[in-house]
GROMACS .gro file of C-alpha atoms in nm:
model
  509
    1UNK     CA    1  12.820  20.783  -6.159
    2UNK     CA    2  12.540  20.543  -6.256
    3UNK     CA    3  12.197  20.545  -6.422
    4UNK     CA    4  11.928  20.275  -6.374
    5UNK     CA    5  11.662  20.275  -6.645
    6UNK     CA    6  11.845  20.460  -6.921
    7UNK     CA    7  11.615  20.326  -7.197
    8UNK     CA    8  11.311  20.465  -7.015
    9UNK     CA    9  11.493  20.796  -6.967
   10UNK     CA   10  11.559  20.826  -7.342
   11UNK     CA   11  11.199  20.736  -7.426
   12UNK     CA   12  11.062  21.012  -7.196
   13UNK     CA   13  11.303  21.271  -7.341
   14UNK     CA   14  11.173  21.203  -7.691
   15UNK     CA   15  10.828  21.322  -7.577
   16UNK     CA   16  10.890  21.587  -7.307
   17UNK     CA   17  11.125  21.721  -7.039
   18UNK     CA   18  11.212  21.498  -6.744
   19UNK     CA   19  11.050  21.543  -6.401
   20UNK     CA   20  11.307  21.459  -6.133
   21UNK     CA   21  11.343  21.493  -5.757
   22UNK     CA   22  11.630  21.500  -5.510
   23UNK     CA   23  11.558  21.444  -5.141
   24UNK     CA   24  11.757  21.510  -4.827
   25UNK     CA   25  11.675  21.392  -4.474
   26UNK     CA   26  11.696  21.691  -4.240
   27UNK     CA   27  11.939  21.543  -3.986
   28UNK     CA   28  12.297  21.671  -3.931
   29UNK     CA   29  12.414  22.005  -4.071
   30UNK     CA   30  12.474  21.997  -4.448
   31UNK     CA   31  12.844  22.008  -4.536
   32UNK     CA   32  13.050  22.095  -4.844
   33UNK     CA   33  12.993  21.753  -5.008
   34UNK     CA   34  12.634  21.873  -5.069
   35UNK     CA   35  12.782  22.085  -5.348
   36UNK     CA   36  12.808  21.761  -5.554
   37UNK     CA   37  12.429  21.710  -5.589
   38UNK     CA   38  12.377  22.088  -5.606
   39UNK     CA   39  12.603  22.119  -5.913
   40UNK     CA   40  12.416  21.829  -6.078
   41UNK     CA   41  12.080  21.994  -5.999
   42UNK     CA   42  12.218  22.298  -6.184
   43UNK     CA   43  12.291  22.067  -6.481
   44UNK     CA   44  11.935  21.926  -6.473
   45UNK     CA   45  11.787  22.276  -6.479
   46UNK     CA   46  12.011  22.382  -6.770
   47UNK     CA   47  11.890  22.072  -6.955
   48UNK     CA   48  11.528  22.182  -6.906
   49UNK     CA   49  11.424  21.931  -6.637
   50UNK     CA   50  11.149  22.005  -6.384
   51UNK     CA   51  11.329  21.964  -6.050
   52UNK     CA   52  11.170  21.911  -5.707
   53UNK     CA   53  11.375  21.927  -5.387
   54UNK     CA   54  11.227  21.728  -5.100
   55UNK     CA   55  11.311  21.814  -4.738
   56UNK     CA   56  11.248  21.469  -4.593
   57UNK     CA   57  11.167  21.565  -4.236
   58UNK     CA   58  10.979  21.246  -4.148
   59UNK     CA   59  11.269  21.035  -4.281
   60UNK     CA   60  11.503  21.227  -4.048
   61UNK     CA   61  11.300  21.113  -3.748
   62UNK     CA   62  11.270  20.753  -3.869
   63UNK     CA   63  11.647  20.719  -3.915
   64UNK     CA   64  11.723  20.616  -3.556
   65UNK     CA   65  11.575  20.949  -3.437
   66UNK     CA   66  11.873  21.146  -3.576
   67UNK     CA   67  11.645  21.451  -3.566
   68UNK     CA   68  11.441  21.459  -3.241
   69UNK     CA   69  11.070  21.532  -3.298
   70UNK     CA   70  11.089  21.865  -3.115
   71UNK     CA   71  11.373  21.983  -3.345
   72UNK     CA   72  11.221  21.856  -3.669
   73UNK     CA   73  11.055  22.182  -3.775
   74UNK     CA   74  11.362  22.392  -3.686
   75UNK     CA   75  11.603  22.165  -3.875
   76UNK     CA   76  11.377  22.157  -4.180
   77UNK     CA   77  11.373  22.538  -4.186
   78UNK     CA   78  11.753  22.542  -4.146
   79UNK     CA   79  11.793  22.301  -4.439
   80UNK     CA   80  11.560  22.508  -4.655
   81UNK     CA   81  11.762  22.825  -4.594
   82UNK     CA   82  12.104  22.664  -4.628
   83UNK     CA   83  12.025  22.460  -4.942
   84UNK     CA   84  11.880  22.769  -5.111
   85UNK     CA   85  12.193  22.965  -5.010
   86UNK     CA   86  12.413  22.693  -5.163
   87UNK     CA   87  12.219  22.701  -5.490
   88UNK     CA   88  12.242  23.080  -5.504
   89UNK     CA   89  12.618  23.055  -5.433
   90UNK     CA   90  12.669  22.852  -5.752
   91UNK     CA   91  12.426  23.061  -5.959
   92UNK     CA   92  12.119  22.832  -5.971
   93UNK     CA   93  11.788  23.023  -6.028
   94UNK     CA   94  11.552  22.924  -5.744
   95UNK     CA   95  11.234  23.018  -5.933
   96UNK     CA   96  11.282  22.710  -6.153
   97UNK     CA   97  11.279  22.480  -5.851
   98UNK     CA   98  10.991  22.333  -5.652
   99UNK     CA   99  11.050  22.283  -5.277
  100UNK     CA  100  10.839  22.028  -5.082
  101UNK     CA  101  10.841  21.900  -4.721
  102UNK     CA  102  10.778  21.533  -4.657
  103UNK     CA  103  10.518  21.595  -4.388
  104UNK     CA  104  10.316  21.805  -4.637
  105UNK     CA  105  10.187  21.479  -4.790
  106UNK     CA  106  10.336  21.184  -4.597
  107UNK     CA  107  10.077  21.213  -4.317
  108UNK     CA  108   9.780  21.197  -4.556
  109UNK     CA  109   9.529  20.911  -4.542
  110UNK     CA  110   9.626  20.788  -4.891
  111UNK     CA  111  10.000  20.784  -4.825
  112UNK     CA  112   9.955  20.615  -4.485
  113UNK     CA  113   9.740  20.344  -4.643
  114UNK     CA  114  10.010  20.284  -4.904
  115UNK     CA  115  10.271  20.247  -4.627
  116UNK     CA  116  10.055  19.969  -4.478
  117UNK     CA  117  10.000  19.812  -4.822
  118UNK     CA  118  10.374  19.816  -4.885
  119UNK     CA  119  10.454  19.666  -4.542
  120UNK     CA  120  10.227  19.371  -4.627
  121UNK     CA  121  10.445  19.269  -4.926
  122UNK     CA  122  10.799  19.377  -4.824
  123UNK     CA  123  11.014  19.124  -4.637
  124UNK     CA  124  11.211  19.228  -4.329
  125UNK     CA  125  11.527  19.108  -4.506
  126UNK     CA  126  11.469  19.333  -4.810
  127UNK     CA  127  11.382  19.638  -4.598
  128UNK     CA  128  11.697  19.600  -4.386
  129UNK     CA  129  11.915  19.539  -4.692
  130UNK     CA  130  11.773  19.844  -4.871
  131UNK     CA  131  11.860  20.078  -4.585
  132UNK     CA  132  12.204  19.930  -4.508
  133UNK     CA  133  12.403  20.218  -4.663
  134UNK     CA  134  12.172  20.500  -4.554
  135UNK     CA  135  11.995  20.418  -4.227
  136UNK     CA  136  12.217  20.420  -3.917
  137UNK     CA  137  12.305  20.057  -3.835
  138UNK     CA  138  12.294  19.963  -3.467
  139UNK     CA  139  12.292  19.636  -3.274
  140UNK     CA  140  11.922  19.660  -3.183
  141UNK     CA  141  11.760  19.846  -3.476
  142UNK     CA  142  11.430  20.027  -3.439
  143UNK     CA  143  11.130  19.931  -3.654
  144UNK     CA  144  11.136  20.285  -3.800
  145UNK     CA  145  11.457  20.206  -3.988
  146UNK     CA  146  11.280  19.926  -4.174
  147UNK     CA  147  11.000  20.164  -4.280
  148UNK     CA  148  11.245  20.423  -4.418
  149UNK     CA  149  11.317  20.262  -4.763
  150UNK     CA  150  10.943  20.211  -4.825
  151UNK     CA  151  10.865  20.577  -4.764
  152UNK     CA  152  11.143  20.684  -4.999
  153UNK     CA  153  11.005  20.452  -5.268
  154UNK     CA  154  10.651  20.591  -5.226
  155UNK     CA  155  10.782  20.948  -5.255
  156UNK     CA  156  10.849  20.881  -5.624
  157UNK     CA  157  10.478  20.815  -5.684
  158UNK     CA  158  10.343  21.093  -5.462
  159UNK     CA  159  10.576  21.357  -5.608
  160UNK     CA  160  10.464  21.247  -5.959
  161UNK     CA  161  10.818  21.231  -6.098
  162UNK     CA  162  10.985  21.025  -6.370
  163UNK     CA  163  11.317  20.993  -6.190
  164UNK     CA  164  11.489  21.015  -5.853
  165UNK     CA  165  11.841  21.151  -5.813
  166UNK     CA  166  12.066  21.071  -5.517
  167UNK     CA  167  12.409  20.954  -5.405
  168UNK     CA  168  12.539  20.614  -5.510
  169UNK     CA  169  12.496  20.514  -5.143
  170UNK     CA  170  12.119  20.516  -5.218
  171UNK     CA  171  12.147  20.241  -5.481
  172UNK     CA  172  11.992  19.967  -5.265
  173UNK     CA  173  11.691  20.187  -5.189
  174UNK     CA  174  11.654  20.263  -5.560
  175UNK     CA  175  11.653  19.892  -5.657
  176UNK     CA  176  11.409  19.829  -5.369
  177UNK     CA  177  11.173  20.091  -5.520
  178UNK     CA  178  11.203  19.932  -5.865
  179UNK     CA  179  11.112  19.592  -5.717
  180UNK     CA  180  10.822  19.691  -5.491
  181UNK     CA  181  10.641  19.992  -5.645
  182UNK     CA  182  10.494  19.776  -5.928
  183UNK     CA  183  10.343  19.547  -5.660
  184UNK     CA  184  10.118  19.841  -5.561
  185UNK     CA  185  10.034  19.914  -5.923
  186UNK     CA  186  10.281  20.203  -5.955
  187UNK     CA  187  10.542  20.239  -6.229
  188UNK     CA  188  10.920  20.198  -6.201
  189UNK     CA  189  11.118  20.521  -6.202
  190UNK     CA  190  11.454  20.611  -6.351
  191UNK     CA  191  11.737  20.645  -6.096
  192UNK     CA  192  12.046  20.865  -6.134
  193UNK     CA  193  12.336  20.857  -5.888
  194UNK     CA  194  12.621  21.094  -5.809
  195UNK     CA  195  12.951  20.966  -5.661
  196UNK     CA  196  13.020  21.005  -5.290
  197UNK     CA  197  13.300  21.245  -5.197
  198UNK     CA  198  13.550  21.093  -4.951
  199UNK     CA  199  13.579  21.291  -4.629
  200UNK     CA  200  13.894  21.466  -4.519
  201UNK     CA  201  13.995  21.158  -4.318
  202UNK     CA  202  13.966  20.929  -4.622
  203UNK     CA  203  13.625  20.774  -4.543
  204UNK     CA  204  13.282  20.902  -4.656
  205UNK     CA  205  13.219  21.266  -4.565
  206UNK     CA  206  12.968  21.245  -4.280
  207UNK     CA  207  12.780  21.490  -4.058
  208UNK     CA  208  12.842  21.261  -3.760
  209UNK     CA  209  13.222  21.259  -3.800
  210UNK     CA  210  13.342  21.612  -3.728
  211UNK     CA  211  13.696  21.578  -3.865
  212UNK     CA  212  13.575  21.425  -4.194
  213UNK     CA  213  13.375  21.728  -4.312
  214UNK     CA  214  13.372  22.104  -4.355
  215UNK     CA  215  13.046  22.264  -4.246
  216UNK     CA  216  12.890  22.524  -4.476
  217UNK     CA  217  12.907  22.781  -4.196
  218UNK     CA  218  13.258  22.696  -4.071
  219UNK     CA  219  13.474  23.004  -4.018
  220UNK     CA  220  13.773  23.057  -4.248
  221UNK     CA  221  14.011  22.960  -3.968
  222UNK     CA  222  13.816  22.633  -3.918
  223UNK     CA  223  13.838  22.556  -4.291
  224UNK     CA  224  14.215  22.612  -4.278
  225UNK     CA  225  14.254  22.394  -3.968
  226UNK     CA  226  14.049  22.104  -4.109
  227UNK     CA  227  14.220  22.111  -4.447
  228UNK     CA  228  14.559  22.119  -4.277
  229UNK     CA  229  14.470  21.795  -4.093
  230UNK     CA  230  14.314  21.633  -4.403
  231UNK     CA  231  14.458  21.308  -4.537
  232UNK     CA  232  14.655  21.406  -4.851
  233UNK     CA  233  14.965  21.187  -4.874
  234UNK     CA  234  15.217  21.297  -5.140
  235UNK     CA  235  15.154  21.108  -5.466
  236UNK     CA  236  14.855  20.915  -5.321
  237UNK     CA  237  14.538  20.969  -5.526
  238UNK     CA  238  14.335  20.694  -5.351
  239UNK     CA  239  14.078  20.796  -5.084
  240UNK     CA  240  14.211  21.150  -5.111
  241UNK     CA  241  13.924  21.374  -4.996
  242UNK     CA  242  14.102  21.692  -5.107
  243UNK     CA  243  14.151  21.571  -5.467
  244UNK     CA  244  13.801  21.423  -5.478
  245UNK     CA  245  13.649  21.756  -5.375
  246UNK     CA  246  13.831  21.924  -5.665
  247UNK     CA  247  13.714  21.651  -5.905
  248UNK     CA  248  13.348  21.636  -5.803
  249UNK     CA  249  13.278  21.994  -5.690
  250UNK     CA  250  13.525  22.258  -5.802
  251UNK     CA  251  13.588  22.130  -6.155
  252UNK     CA  252  13.218  22.084  -6.249
  253UNK     CA  253  13.137  22.433  -6.118
  254UNK     CA  254  13.426  22.624  -6.275
  255UNK     CA  255  13.557  22.391  -6.552
  256UNK     CA  256  13.907  22.463  -6.423
  257UNK     CA  257  14.119  22.464  -6.109
  258UNK     CA  258  14.412  22.692  -6.026
  259UNK     CA  259  14.697  22.558  -5.811
  260UNK     CA  260  14.840  22.857  -5.624
  261UNK     CA  261  15.210  22.843  -5.543
  262UNK     CA  262  15.514  23.065  -5.508
  263UNK     CA  263  15.725  23.153  -5.813
  264UNK     CA  264  16.021  22.953  -5.681
  265UNK     CA  265  15.804  22.637  -5.706
  266UNK     CA  266  15.689  22.716  -6.058
  267UNK     CA  267  15.418  22.977  -5.991
  268UNK     CA  268  15.042  22.935  -6.034
  269UNK     CA  269  14.920  22.667  -6.274
  270UNK     CA  270  14.570  22.645  -6.423
  271UNK     CA  271  14.427  22.299  -6.500
  272UNK     CA  272  14.136  22.270  -6.743
  273UNK     CA  273  14.131  21.887  -6.729
  274UNK     CA  274  14.108  21.714  -6.389
  275UNK     CA  275  14.309  21.410  -6.504
  276UNK     CA  276  14.610  21.636  -6.571
  277UNK     CA  277  14.599  21.760  -6.211
  278UNK     CA  278  14.567  21.406  -6.075
  279UNK     CA  279  14.863  21.294  -6.289
  280UNK     CA  280  15.081  21.583  -6.163
  281UNK     CA  281  14.984  21.505  -5.802
  282UNK     CA  282  15.061  21.134  -5.848
  283UNK     CA  283  15.402  21.226  -5.990
  284UNK     CA  284  15.454  21.472  -5.700
  285UNK     CA  285  15.476  21.772  -5.933
  286UNK     CA  286  15.200  21.927  -5.715
  287UNK     CA  287  15.270  21.939  -5.341
  288UNK     CA  288  14.990  21.853  -5.090
  289UNK     CA  289  15.043  22.187  -4.911
  290UNK     CA  290  14.987  22.386  -5.232
  291UNK     CA  291  14.684  22.172  -5.318
  292UNK     CA  292  14.526  22.231  -4.975
  293UNK     CA  293  14.593  22.606  -4.987
  294UNK     CA  294  14.436  22.629  -5.334
  295UNK     CA  295  14.127  22.434  -5.227
  296UNK     CA  296  14.096  22.659  -4.921
  297UNK     CA  297  14.085  22.972  -5.140
  298UNK     CA  298  13.836  22.822  -5.389
  299UNK     CA  299  13.615  22.678  -5.115
  300UNK     CA  300  13.596  23.004  -4.922
  301UNK     CA  301  13.472  23.177  -5.239
  302UNK     CA  302  13.181  22.929  -5.243
  303UNK     CA  303  13.114  22.959  -4.870
  304UNK     CA  304  13.138  23.340  -4.835
  305UNK     CA  305  12.786  23.412  -4.973
  306UNK     CA  306  12.639  23.141  -4.747
  307UNK     CA  307  12.818  23.276  -4.438
  308UNK     CA  308  12.702  23.626  -4.528
  309UNK     CA  309  12.339  23.517  -4.558
  310UNK     CA  310  12.353  23.342  -4.220
  311UNK     CA  311  12.513  23.644  -4.054
  312UNK     CA  312  12.172  23.801  -3.982
  313UNK     CA  313  12.025  23.766  -3.628
  314UNK     CA  314  11.723  23.565  -3.747
  315UNK     CA  315  11.927  23.289  -3.914
  316UNK     CA  316  12.190  23.286  -3.638
  317UNK     CA  317  11.908  23.221  -3.392
  318UNK     CA  318  11.761  22.948  -3.616
  319UNK     CA  319  12.100  22.776  -3.650
  320UNK     CA  320  12.164  22.762  -3.274
  321UNK     CA  321  11.805  22.650  -3.202
  322UNK     CA  322  11.809  22.372  -3.465
  323UNK     CA  323  12.151  22.245  -3.353
  324UNK     CA  324  12.184  22.330  -2.983
  325UNK     CA  325  12.524  22.276  -2.826
  326UNK     CA  326  12.510  21.963  -2.606
  327UNK     CA  327  12.505  22.078  -2.246
  328UNK     CA  328  12.792  21.947  -2.039
  329UNK     CA  329  12.708  21.868  -1.680
  330UNK     CA  330  12.931  22.042  -1.427
  331UNK     CA  331  13.161  21.807  -1.241
  332UNK     CA  332  13.019  21.717  -0.902
  333UNK     CA  333  13.179  21.879  -0.603
  334UNK     CA  334  13.373  21.659  -0.368
  335UNK     CA  335  13.147  21.504  -0.110
  336UNK     CA  336  12.831  21.521  -0.325
  337UNK     CA  337  12.648  21.194  -0.278
  338UNK     CA  338  12.385  21.212  -0.551
  339UNK     CA  339  12.607  21.311  -0.847
  340UNK     CA  340  12.550  21.120  -1.173
  341UNK     CA  341  12.827  20.870  -1.254
  342UNK     CA  342  13.034  20.957  -1.560
  343UNK     CA  343  12.966  20.739  -1.866
  344UNK     CA  344  13.268  20.524  -1.943
  345UNK     CA  345  13.192  20.415  -2.299
  346UNK     CA  346  13.421  20.317  -2.591
  347UNK     CA  347  13.330  20.617  -2.807
  348UNK     CA  348  13.531  20.834  -2.564
  349UNK     CA  349  13.850  20.676  -2.701
  350UNK     CA  350  14.004  20.835  -3.011
  351UNK     CA  351  14.129  20.519  -3.182
  352UNK     CA  352  14.256  20.551  -3.539
  353UNK     CA  353  14.430  20.353  -3.809
  354UNK     CA  354  14.796  20.454  -3.831
  355UNK     CA  355  15.072  20.380  -4.080
  356UNK     CA  356  15.424  20.331  -3.942
  357UNK     CA  357  15.657  20.557  -4.142
  358UNK     CA  358  15.978  20.486  -3.950
  359UNK     CA  359  16.102  20.267  -3.662
  360UNK     CA  360  16.418  20.322  -3.459
  361UNK     CA  361  16.553  20.180  -3.133
  362UNK     CA  362  16.510  20.419  -2.838
  363UNK     CA  363  16.852  20.580  -2.774
  364UNK     CA  364  16.828  20.513  -2.398
  365UNK     CA  365  16.617  20.196  -2.365
  366UNK     CA  366  16.690  19.854  -2.518
  367UNK     CA  367  16.326  19.734  -2.503
  368UNK     CA  368  16.166  20.041  -2.666
  369UNK     CA  369  16.109  20.149  -3.025
  370UNK     CA  370  16.052  20.511  -3.129
  371UNK     CA  371  15.812  20.517  -3.425
  372UNK     CA  372  15.682  20.792  -3.652
  373UNK     CA  373  15.318  20.708  -3.727
  374UNK     CA  374  15.087  20.879  -3.978
  375UNK     CA  375  14.732  20.911  -3.839
  376UNK     CA  376  14.598  21.142  -4.109
  377UNK     CA  377  14.720  21.464  -3.949
  378UNK     CA  378  14.949  21.733  -4.092
  379UNK     CA  379  15.252  21.573  -3.922
  380UNK     CA  380  15.316  21.212  -3.812
  381UNK     CA  381  15.306  21.138  -3.438
  382UNK     CA  382  15.605  21.020  -3.236
  383UNK     CA  383  15.510  20.703  -3.046
  384UNK     CA  384  15.722  20.499  -2.803
  385UNK     CA  385  15.635  20.127  -2.785
  386UNK     CA  386  15.783  19.840  -2.580
  387UNK     CA  387  15.785  19.599  -2.872
  388UNK     CA  388  16.157  19.536  -2.932
  389UNK     CA  389  16.150  19.183  -2.783
  390UNK     CA  390  15.823  19.087  -2.959
  391UNK     CA  391  15.812  19.238  -3.308
  392UNK     CA  392  16.113  19.269  -3.541
  393UNK     CA  393  16.176  19.621  -3.668
  394UNK     CA  394  16.120  19.524  -4.034
  395UNK     CA  395  15.773  19.384  -3.947
  396UNK     CA  396  15.666  19.721  -3.807
  397UNK     CA  397  15.804  19.936  -4.089
  398UNK     CA  398  15.527  20.052  -4.330
  399UNK     CA  399  15.257  19.840  -4.167
  400UNK     CA  400  14.912  19.957  -4.054
  401UNK     CA  401  14.853  19.965  -3.680
  402UNK     CA  402  14.574  20.069  -3.441
  403UNK     CA  403  14.666  20.376  -3.236
  404UNK     CA  404  14.501  20.526  -2.929
  405UNK     CA  405  14.541  20.899  -2.998
  406UNK     CA  406  14.389  21.089  -2.705
  407UNK     CA  407  14.605  20.977  -2.415
  408UNK     CA  408  14.790  21.260  -2.245
  409UNK     CA  409  15.139  21.273  -2.408
  410UNK     CA  410  15.408  21.150  -2.170
  411UNK     CA  411  15.785  21.118  -2.176
  412UNK     CA  412  15.927  20.768  -2.186
  413UNK     CA  413  16.298  20.774  -2.107
  414UNK     CA  414  16.329  21.129  -2.241
  415UNK     CA  415  16.117  21.088  -2.560
  416UNK     CA  416  15.759  21.220  -2.559
  417UNK     CA  417  15.510  20.958  -2.679
  418UNK     CA  418  15.194  21.091  -2.848
  419UNK     CA  419  14.989  20.774  -2.857
  420UNK     CA  420  14.975  20.403  -2.784
  421UNK     CA  421  14.995  20.118  -3.039
  422UNK     CA  422  14.724  19.871  -2.933
  423UNK     CA  423  14.843  19.509  -2.926
  424UNK     CA  424  14.709  19.164  -2.846
  425UNK     CA  425  14.890  18.985  -2.561
  426UNK     CA  426  14.888  18.614  -2.485
  427UNK     CA  427  14.752  18.497  -2.152
  428UNK     CA  428  14.999  18.217  -2.081
  429UNK     CA  429  15.371  18.159  -2.127
  430UNK     CA  430  15.572  18.222  -2.332
  431UNK     CA  431  15.450  18.582  -2.340
  432UNK     CA  432  15.362  18.688  -2.694
  433UNK     CA  433  15.256  19.026  -2.831
  434UNK     CA  434  15.106  19.109  -3.174
  435UNK     CA  435  15.002  19.458  -3.293
  436UNK     CA  436  14.632  19.470  -3.386
  437UNK     CA  437  14.560  19.459  -3.760
  438UNK     CA  438  14.309  19.699  -3.922
  439UNK     CA  439  14.124  19.552  -4.224
  440UNK     CA  440  14.319  19.556  -4.552
  441UNK     CA  441  14.264  19.871  -4.755
  442UNK     CA  442  14.225  20.109  -4.459
  443UNK     CA  443  14.378  20.456  -4.477
  444UNK     CA  444  14.581  20.634  -4.212
  445UNK     CA  445  14.349  20.843  -3.997
  446UNK     CA  446  14.037  20.626  -4.032
  447UNK     CA  447  13.835  20.603  -3.712
  448UNK     CA  448  13.823  20.270  -3.527
  449UNK     CA  449  13.511  20.225  -3.317
  450UNK     CA  450  13.334  19.962  -3.110
  451UNK     CA  451  13.019  19.810  -3.258
  452UNK     CA  452  12.715  20.003  -3.132
  453UNK     CA  453  12.922  20.309  -3.032
  454UNK     CA  454  12.982  20.460  -3.377
  455UNK     CA  455  12.832  20.804  -3.319
  456UNK     CA  456  12.993  20.951  -3.007
  457UNK     CA  457  13.267  21.214  -3.005
  458UNK     CA  458  13.592  21.109  -2.833
  459UNK     CA  459  13.732  21.311  -2.543
  460UNK     CA  460  13.979  21.581  -2.649
  461UNK     CA  461  14.227  21.426  -2.403
  462UNK     CA  462  14.176  21.144  -2.154
  463UNK     CA  463  14.242  21.268  -1.801
  464UNK     CA  464  14.484  21.028  -1.625
  465UNK     CA  465  14.302  21.057  -1.291
  466UNK     CA  466  13.968  20.949  -1.447
  467UNK     CA  467  14.127  20.622  -1.575
  468UNK     CA  468  13.875  20.599  -1.862
  469UNK     CA  469  14.103  20.386  -2.079
  470UNK     CA  470  14.198  20.156  -1.792
  471UNK     CA  471  13.829  20.094  -1.704
  472UNK     CA  472  13.742  20.013  -2.064
  473UNK     CA  473  14.059  19.809  -2.119
  474UNK     CA  474  13.953  19.568  -1.846
  475UNK     CA  475  13.691  19.434  -2.090
  476UNK     CA  476  13.913  19.429  -2.402
  477UNK     CA  477  13.960  19.074  -2.532
  478UNK     CA  478  14.060  18.880  -2.842
  479UNK     CA  479  13.782  18.642  -2.949
  480UNK     CA  480  13.825  18.279  -3.057
  481UNK     CA  481  13.818  18.412  -3.415
  482UNK     CA  482  14.109  18.649  -3.333
  483UNK     CA  483  13.881  18.957  -3.348
  484UNK     CA  484  13.943  19.250  -3.110
  485UNK     CA  485  13.640  19.309  -2.885
  486UNK     CA  486  13.504  19.510  -2.591
  487UNK     CA  487  13.239  19.318  -2.397
  488UNK     CA  488  13.202  19.086  -2.701
  489UNK     CA  489  13.139  19.381  -2.937
  490UNK     CA  490  13.380  19.399  -3.229
  491UNK     CA  491  13.633  19.673  -3.298
  492UNK     CA  492  13.545  19.799  -3.648
  493UNK     CA  493  13.640  20.034  -3.928
  494UNK     CA  494  13.417  20.100  -4.229
  495UNK     CA  495  13.596  19.810  -4.405
  496UNK     CA  496  13.540  19.545  -4.136
  497UNK     CA  497  13.676  19.405  -3.812
  498UNK     CA  498  14.008  19.470  -3.635
  499UNK     CA  499  14.193  19.148  -3.557
  500UNK     CA  500  14.527  18.992  -3.464
  501UNK     CA  501  14.711  18.703  -3.627
  502UNK     CA  502  14.697  18.422  -3.371
  503UNK     CA  503  14.648  18.516  -3.002
  504UNK     CA  504  14.297  18.374  -2.942
  505UNK     CA  505  14.155  18.463  -2.602
  506UNK     CA  506  14.430  18.718  -2.536
  507UNK     CA  507  14.407  19.059  -2.376
  508UNK     CA  508  14.458  19.399  -2.544
  509UNK     CA  509  14.695  19.664  -2.416
   0.00000   0.00000   0.00000
C-alpha cells in the first residue's frame, strides 16, 4: 500500500538484492488475514530478496502481557509451525527463508545497552504515539508498551536488513525508527506496508475479536458459520471484509477468482481482474450469498493443508498448551459462604452498531414500534421499542442505532424482540428520549465497548436472574458533553465515542 524510502530502495537494487524482514508478535492465534503478508513474502522471494521472518516473542510479552511469560515459548513454537504451514500452503520454498526469534538476540548485552541509549533520547509522547495503532491501548498503560516501538526499531539494525515490511498499521513505528535510529548512529531503513484486511464484522480483523476473524485451524463448519454472519450488504463495497479478502489474498495468490452459482443465476463466472468483480457486486450482479459460498470454497483449499499438518498428536498438544481454554469456575452451590462474587463488567454486554432497515407500528400496542435492524448478521433482528411517543418513524428509518444484542429474546405483546435499542432519557420533565448515536461512518455489526474493557468476550446470553445488565445500567449516564458513559468511562467504537444529541446528564436505558 505504501513505501517509505523508495529512492534508497532503488539505489540498493542497482548494487545487490534487498535484505528485508517481516516480524510478528507471538500473541493471539494467527488468522486468515496473515495470508496478506505471506503472499507478499512470496513476491519478495520471487524477486530475489533475502527474507528474514522474526518471531517477536519479547514484543508479545511487552504488549500489555498479551502472551504470559509462561506461555511465551509455547506460543512462539506454535507460530513457527503455523506460519511455515501457511507458506507451504501457498507454495513458498522455506529453504530460502531465515527464521529468527527475538529472544535469540534481544537479551544480549549490546542490545540491552542500546535499549537504554534509546530510552535516553526518546520522549514519552513519541513512544506512546508510535505504538498507538499496534500496542493495546488501556486507561493505565504499562511502561512496557512505551518500550515496544524502540525494540522494533532496533530490530532493523540487529537483523542487519535494508528494509522492514509490515502492515500499514505499523506506519507510526516505522517513522519512529526513521527518526530515532540515526540518533544512535544507525542508518534509516526502507519501509514497505501492506493494506489491512477488514474483519468479517467490518472493522480490522483481530485475534481478540472472535467474530471478526477466521482462525487458520477453524473447522469447515466454523468457516461456513462465520462467513454466513459476515457483513456483506448487497451492493456495498465499503468495509466489506469478504470482498477485501478476495482482493488482498485470493486474487494475488491465484490471479483470478471464480464466483460459483447455479445455472439459473447465470452459472459460474471467472474474474481475472478484481475491479470487474467489485463493479458487478456494486451493481448487484453478484449476490452476497454466492460471494460468501465462493470464498468459503477457495479459503478451505488454502486451509486444508494447514489443518492436515496440525492433525498430528504433537501439534494438537502444542496448540492446546499454547492457547489453553479459559477455565470457567463452577457456580457456587446454594448456601456456600465463601464463593467468589461474579464479575459484573461492561465487556459481558454484546453491544453493537445497528442500522434500522424498517419501522412499523406494533399491531397491538400504540406506544411500540417493531423494527428490523441489521447488526451484521445473516438476517436482520426484529426489535420492539417503546419509542412511538418520542421519536417520529421517519427519524428512525435508515439511521444507525446502538443495540444490546445478548438479552434473552422476549415477547412484547405477541412479537418476539431480539434486542434493545439503547437510548438517552432526560431526568426531569417533560420526559424526553433520544436513541444513542454511534460515530459517523460506523458499519452495522461493529462492536461498541466501554473504555478499558475492550478485550473481554460478551456472554452468549444474559441470564435474567443474574440481572447483569440492570447492575451495569445503574451506572450508565450521559456526560455534560452528551457522551454515553459507564462510571465516567466512554462508550466507544473504533471510530470514536457514542453520544446523544442533547440530553446532558441523562440516564441510559
